[in-house]
Amino acid sequence: MPKLSVIIPAYNEEKRLGETLEKLAAYFEVCGYDAQVIVVDDGSADNTKALAEKKQGEYPWLKVMGYEANRGKGCAVKTGVAAAKGDIVLFYDADASTPIAEVDKALALFEKGADVVIGSRSLPESDVKIHQPWYRESMGRIFNLFVQLIILRGFVDTQCGFKLFRRQAAVDVFALQRMDGFSFDVELLVIARNLDYTVRELPVQWINSPMSRVHPIWDSTMMFLELLQIRANKVMGRYDKKELRR
């Protein structure tokens, strides 16, 4: 059984995925433990899936999954987690904005009792090498303010694509996940806290990738509406421990 499972949700990522897999391969050569990578093609319209399947021939630790219609990042991550075998499950953005070596710091937190470790670009110790455009950073700050006001306090960055779960925590949290859109990160943290799992925020190195697919108006509106839905789900008890026994 691998120690680490890396889930990469991929939608139209043919230009970035190959380089990211090469970076993972270099890390696995020196990390000292077994790992697996699961690329989940989220209904891409380009050659993402074909590229990933070709890479399977080079990397025995790589598994490729997918489905025809684009269903959202949250769905892709949940699909990959269901197939993960590792003691620790990481979902990792296809652009590798956070270097994979940051896993080493996260594993140290698991050894100290953490159940969930989330990367953060906004802690004082975070090392942001290349920033997002000003309007993207402003969107992030405003979104985090809404997160704090509506549903979840205590985290300065809920959206970094670098989140790790102890295996049992992953099983339980993703079993209750309902959101497929960009706010699924927030939902996962709400569920984890509701299930009394220990969540630690980790300052990470981060390098912005310029090829973002987040629409500043449409996606921001949808994310706000999703926060309201997450709040409603919590009030209705859909994230409670009893739901795991259904």
CSV table of C-alpha atoms in Angstrom, one decimal:
chain,number,residue,atom,x,y,z
A,1,MET,CA,0.0,0.0,0.0
A,2,PRO,CA,1.4,3.4,-0.9
A,3,LYS,CA,2.1,6.0,1.8
A,4,LEU,CA,0.8,8.8,-0.3
A,5,SER,CA,-1.9,9.1,-3.0
A,6,VAL,CA,-1.9,12.3,-5.1
A,7,ILE,CA,-5.2,13.2,-6.8
A,8,ILE,CA,-4.9,15.5,-9.8
A,9,PRO,CA,-8.2,16.9,-11.1
A,10,ALA,CA,-7.6,17.8,-14.8
A,11,TYR,CA,-9.7,19.8,-17.1
A,12,ASN,CA,-8.1,20.9,-20.4
A,13,GLU,CA,-4.6,20.5,-18.9
A,14,GLU,CA,-2.6,19.1,-21.8
A,15,LYS,CA,-0.2,22.1,-21.7
A,16,ARG,CA,0.7,21.8,-18.0
A,17,LEU,CA,0.1,18.2,-17.0
A,18,GLY,CA,3.1,16.6,-18.5
A,19,GLU,CA,5.6,18.9,-16.8
A,20,THR,CA,3.7,18.4,-13.5
A,21,LEU,CA,4.0,14.6,-13.8
A,22,GLU,CA,7.8,15.0,-14.5
A,23,LYS,CA,8.1,17.0,-11.2
A,24,LEU,CA,6.3,14.3,-9.3
A,25,ALA,CA,8.5,11.6,-10.8
A,26,ALA,CA,11.6,13.5,-9.7
A,27,TYR,CA,10.2,13.8,-6.2
A,28,PHE,CA,9.2,10.2,-5.9
A,29,GLU,CA,12.8,9.1,-6.8
A,30,VAL,CA,14.1,10.7,-3.6
A,31,CYS,CA,11.2,10.8,-1.2
A,32,GLY,CA,11.9,7.3,0.3
A,33,TYR,CA,8.3,5.9,0.3
A,34,ASP,CA,5.8,4.5,-2.2
A,35,ALA,CA,3.3,6.7,-3.8
A,36,GLN,CA,0.6,6.7,-6.4
A,37,VAL,CA,-0.9,9.4,-8.6
A,38,ILE,CA,-4.4,9.4,-9.9
A,39,VAL,CA,-5.2,11.8,-12.7
A,40,VAL,CA,-9.0,12.4,-13.1
A,41,ASP,CA,-9.9,13.8,-16.4
A,42,ASP,CA,-12.9,16.1,-15.8
A,43,GLY,CA,-14.4,15.8,-19.3
A,44,SER,CA,-11.6,17.7,-21.1
A,45,ALA,CA,-12.1,18.9,-24.6
A,46,ASP,CA,-8.4,18.7,-25.5
A,47,ASN,CA,-5.9,15.9,-25.3
A,48,THR,CA,-5.5,15.8,-21.5
A,49,LYS,CA,-6.7,12.2,-21.1
A,50,ALA,CA,-4.6,10.9,-24.0
A,51,LEU,CA,-1.5,12.6,-22.7
A,52,ALA,CA,-2.1,11.1,-19.2
A,53,GLU,CA,-2.7,7.6,-20.6
A,54,LYS,CA,0.5,7.9,-22.6
A,55,LYS,CA,2.4,8.8,-19.4
A,56,GLN,CA,1.0,5.6,-17.7
A,57,GLY,CA,3.5,3.7,-19.8
A,58,GLU,CA,6.4,5.7,-18.3
A,59,TYR,CA,5.2,5.8,-14.7
A,60,PRO,CA,4.0,2.6,-13.0
A,61,TRP,CA,2.6,4.7,-10.1
A,62,LEU,CA,0.2,6.6,-12.4
A,63,LYS,CA,-3.5,5.8,-12.8
A,64,VAL,CA,-5.8,7.6,-15.2
A,65,MET,CA,-9.6,8.0,-14.7
A,66,GLY,CA,-12.2,10.2,-16.1
A,67,TYR,CA,-15.7,10.7,-17.5
A,68,GLU,CA,-17.2,12.3,-20.6
A,69,ALA,CA,-19.0,15.4,-19.4
A,70,ASN,CA,-17.3,18.2,-17.4
A,71,ARG,CA,-18.7,18.0,-13.9
A,72,GLY,CA,-16.5,20.3,-11.9
A,73,LYS,CA,-13.3,20.1,-9.9
A,74,GLY,CA,-15.1,18.9,-6.8
A,75,CYS,CA,-16.4,15.9,-8.6
A,76,ALA,CA,-13.0,15.1,-10.1
A,77,VAL,CA,-11.3,15.1,-6.7
A,78,LYS,CA,-14.0,13.0,-5.1
A,79,THR,CA,-13.7,10.4,-7.9
A,80,GLY,CA,-10.0,10.2,-7.4
A,81,VAL,CA,-10.2,9.9,-3.6
A,82,ALA,CA,-12.6,7.0,-3.9
A,83,ALA,CA,-9.8,5.1,-5.8
A,84,ALA,CA,-6.9,6.2,-3.6
A,85,LYS,CA,-5.0,3.6,-1.6
A,86,GLY,CA,-2.5,5.7,0.3
A,87,ASP,CA,-2.3,6.4,4.1
A,88,ILE,CA,-2.3,10.1,3.2
A,89,VAL,CA,-4.4,11.5,0.4
A,90,LEU,CA,-3.4,14.7,-1.3
A,91,PHE,CA,-5.4,16.6,-3.9
A,92,TYR,CA,-3.0,18.6,-6.0
A,93,ASP,CA,-3.6,21.2,-8.7
A,94,ALA,CA,-2.5,20.2,-12.2
A,95,ASP,CA,-0.4,23.4,-12.5
A,96,ALA,CA,1.9,22.4,-9.6
A,97,SER,CA,1.7,25.9,-8.2
A,98,THR,CA,2.8,24.5,-4.8
A,99,PRO,CA,6.0,22.4,-5.2
A,100,ILE,CA,5.3,18.8,-4.4
A,101,ALA,CA,8.2,18.8,-1.9
A,102,GLU,CA,6.0,20.8,0.5
A,103,VAL,CA,4.5,17.4,1.3
A,104,ASP,CA,7.4,16.8,3.6
A,105,LYS,CA,6.3,19.6,5.9
A,106,ALA,CA,2.7,18.4,5.8
A,107,LEU,CA,3.8,14.8,6.8
A,108,ALA,CA,5.5,16.3,9.9
A,109,LEU,CA,2.1,17.8,11.0
A,110,PHE,CA,0.4,14.4,10.6
A,111,GLU,CA,3.0,12.9,12.9
A,112,LYS,CA,2.0,15.5,15.4
A,113,GLY,CA,-1.7,14.5,15.3
A,114,ALA,CA,-3.2,16.4,12.4
A,115,ASP,CA,-6.0,14.7,10.5
A,116,VAL,CA,-6.2,17.3,7.7
A,117,VAL,CA,-3.5,19.7,6.5
A,118,ILE,CA,-4.3,22.5,4.1
A,119,GLY,CA,-1.7,24.6,2.2
A,120,SER,CA,-1.9,28.4,2.7
A,121,ARG,CA,-0.6,31.2,0.6
A,122,SER,CA,-1.6,33.9,3.1
A,123,LEU,CA,0.1,33.0,6.4
A,124,PRO,CA,3.1,35.2,7.4
A,125,GLU,CA,5.5,32.4,6.7
A,126,SER,CA,4.1,31.6,3.3
A,127,ASP,CA,6.5,32.0,0.4
A,128,VAL,CA,4.7,33.4,-2.7
A,129,LYS,CA,7.3,33.5,-5.4
A,130,ILE,CA,4.9,34.9,-8.1
A,131,HIS,CA,1.7,36.6,-7.1
A,132,GLN,CA,-1.7,36.4,-8.9
A,133,PRO,CA,-2.9,39.5,-10.7
A,134,TRP,CA,-4.2,42.1,-8.3
A,135,TYR,CA,-7.8,41.5,-9.2
A,136,ARG,CA,-7.4,37.8,-8.5
A,137,GLU,CA,-5.9,38.4,-5.1
A,138,SER,CA,-8.7,40.9,-4.4
A,139,MET,CA,-11.2,38.3,-5.3
A,140,GLY,CA,-9.6,35.9,-3.0
A,141,ARG,CA,-9.6,38.3,0.0
A,142,ILE,CA,-13.3,39.1,-0.6
A,143,PHE,CA,-14.2,35.5,-0.9
A,144,ASN,CA,-12.4,34.6,2.3
A,145,LEU,CA,-14.2,37.4,4.1
A,146,PHE,CA,-17.6,35.9,2.9
A,147,VAL,CA,-16.4,32.5,4.1
A,148,GLN,CA,-15.6,33.9,7.5
A,149,LEU,CA,-18.9,35.7,7.8
A,150,ILE,CA,-21.2,33.0,6.4
A,151,ILE,CA,-19.9,29.6,7.3
A,152,LEU,CA,-16.3,29.0,8.5
A,153,ARG,CA,-13.9,31.0,10.7
A,154,GLY,CA,-10.3,30.3,11.5
A,155,PHE,CA,-8.6,29.8,8.1
A,156,VAL,CA,-6.9,32.5,6.1
A,157,ASP,CA,-6.8,30.6,2.8
A,158,THR,CA,-9.4,27.9,2.0
A,159,GLN,CA,-8.7,27.8,-1.8
A,160,CYS,CA,-5.1,26.6,-2.2
A,161,GLY,CA,-5.0,23.5,-4.3
A,162,PHE,CA,-2.9,21.6,-1.9
A,163,LYS,CA,-4.9,19.7,0.8
A,164,LEU,CA,-4.0,16.4,2.5
A,165,PHE,CA,-6.1,14.0,4.5
A,166,ARG,CA,-5.4,11.1,6.7
A,167,ARG,CA,-7.0,8.1,5.0
A,168,GLN,CA,-9.9,7.7,7.4
A,169,ALA,CA,-10.5,11.4,7.4
A,170,ALA,CA,-10.6,11.4,3.6
A,171,VAL,CA,-13.1,8.5,3.6
A,172,ASP,CA,-15.5,10.3,6.0
A,173,VAL,CA,-15.2,13.8,4.7
A,174,PHE,CA,-15.6,13.0,1.0
A,175,ALA,CA,-18.5,10.7,1.8
A,176,LEU,CA,-20.5,13.8,2.9
A,177,GLN,CA,-19.3,16.1,0.1
A,178,ARG,CA,-22.1,17.5,-2.0
A,179,MET,CA,-20.5,20.4,-3.9
A,180,ASP,CA,-18.8,20.0,-7.3
A,181,GLY,CA,-18.0,23.7,-7.9
A,182,PHE,CA,-15.0,25.8,-6.7
A,183,SER,CA,-16.4,26.1,-3.2
A,184,PHE,CA,-16.0,22.4,-2.5
A,185,ASP,CA,-12.8,23.3,-0.7
A,186,VAL,CA,-14.7,25.2,1.9
A,187,GLU,CA,-17.3,22.4,2.2
A,188,LEU,CA,-14.6,19.9,2.9
A,189,LEU,CA,-13.2,22.0,5.7
A,190,VAL,CA,-16.7,22.6,7.1
A,191,ILE,CA,-17.3,18.8,7.1
A,192,ALA,CA,-13.9,18.0,8.6
A,193,ARG,CA,-14.5,20.4,11.5
A,194,ASN,CA,-18.1,19.1,12.0
A,195,LEU,CA,-16.7,15.6,12.3
A,196,ASP,CA,-14.2,16.8,14.9
A,197,TYR,CA,-11.1,16.2,12.8
A,198,THR,CA,-8.0,18.2,13.5
A,199,VAL,CA,-7.3,20.6,10.7
A,200,ARG,CA,-3.9,22.4,10.4
A,201,GLU,CA,-3.1,25.3,8.0
A,202,LEU,CA,0.4,25.0,6.6
A,203,PRO,CA,2.4,27.9,5.0
A,204,VAL,CA,3.6,26.8,1.6
A,205,GLN,CA,5.7,28.0,-1.3
A,206,TRP,CA,3.5,29.1,-4.2
A,207,ILE,CA,4.2,30.2,-7.8
A,208,ASN,CA,1.2,31.6,-9.7
A,209,SER,CA,0.3,29.9,-13.0
A,210,PRO,CA,-1.0,32.5,-15.5
A,211,MET,CA,-3.5,30.1,-17.2
A,212,SER,CA,-6.3,30.4,-14.7
A,213,ARG,CA,-9.8,29.4,-15.7
A,214,VAL,CA,-11.7,31.2,-13.0
A,215,HIS,CA,-14.0,33.9,-14.4
A,216,PRO,CA,-13.9,37.0,-12.2
A,217,ILE,CA,-17.7,37.6,-12.3
A,218,TRP,CA,-19.5,34.4,-13.1
A,219,ASP,CA,-17.4,32.1,-11.0
A,220,SER,CA,-17.4,34.6,-8.1
A,221,THR,CA,-21.2,34.8,-8.1
A,222,MET,CA,-21.5,31.0,-8.2
A,223,MET,CA,-19.0,30.6,-5.3
A,224,PHE,CA,-21.0,33.0,-3.2
A,225,LEU,CA,-24.3,31.1,-3.9
A,226,GLU,CA,-22.4,27.8,-3.1
A,227,LEU,CA,-21.4,29.2,0.3
A,228,LEU,CA,-25.1,29.8,1.1
A,229,GLN,CA,-25.9,26.2,0.0
A,230,ILE,CA,-23.1,24.9,2.3
A,231,ARG,CA,-24.5,26.9,5.2
A,232,ALA,CA,-27.9,25.4,4.5
A,233,ASN,CA,-26.6,21.9,4.3
A,234,LYS,CA,-24.9,22.4,7.7
A,235,VAL,CA,-28.0,23.8,9.3
A,236,MET,CA,-30.0,20.8,8.0
A,237,GLY,CA,-27.5,18.3,9.5
A,238,ARG,CA,-26.2,17.0,6.2
A,239,TYR,CA,-22.6,17.1,7.5
A,240,ASP,CA,-23.3,15.4,10.9
A,241,LYS,CA,-21.6,12.2,12.0
A,242,LYS,CA,-25.0,10.3,11.9
A,243,GLU,CA,-25.0,10.8,8.1
A,244,LEU,CA,-22.0,8.5,7.8
A,245,ARG,CA,-24.2,5.6,9.1
A,246,ARG,CA,-26.9,6.1,6.5
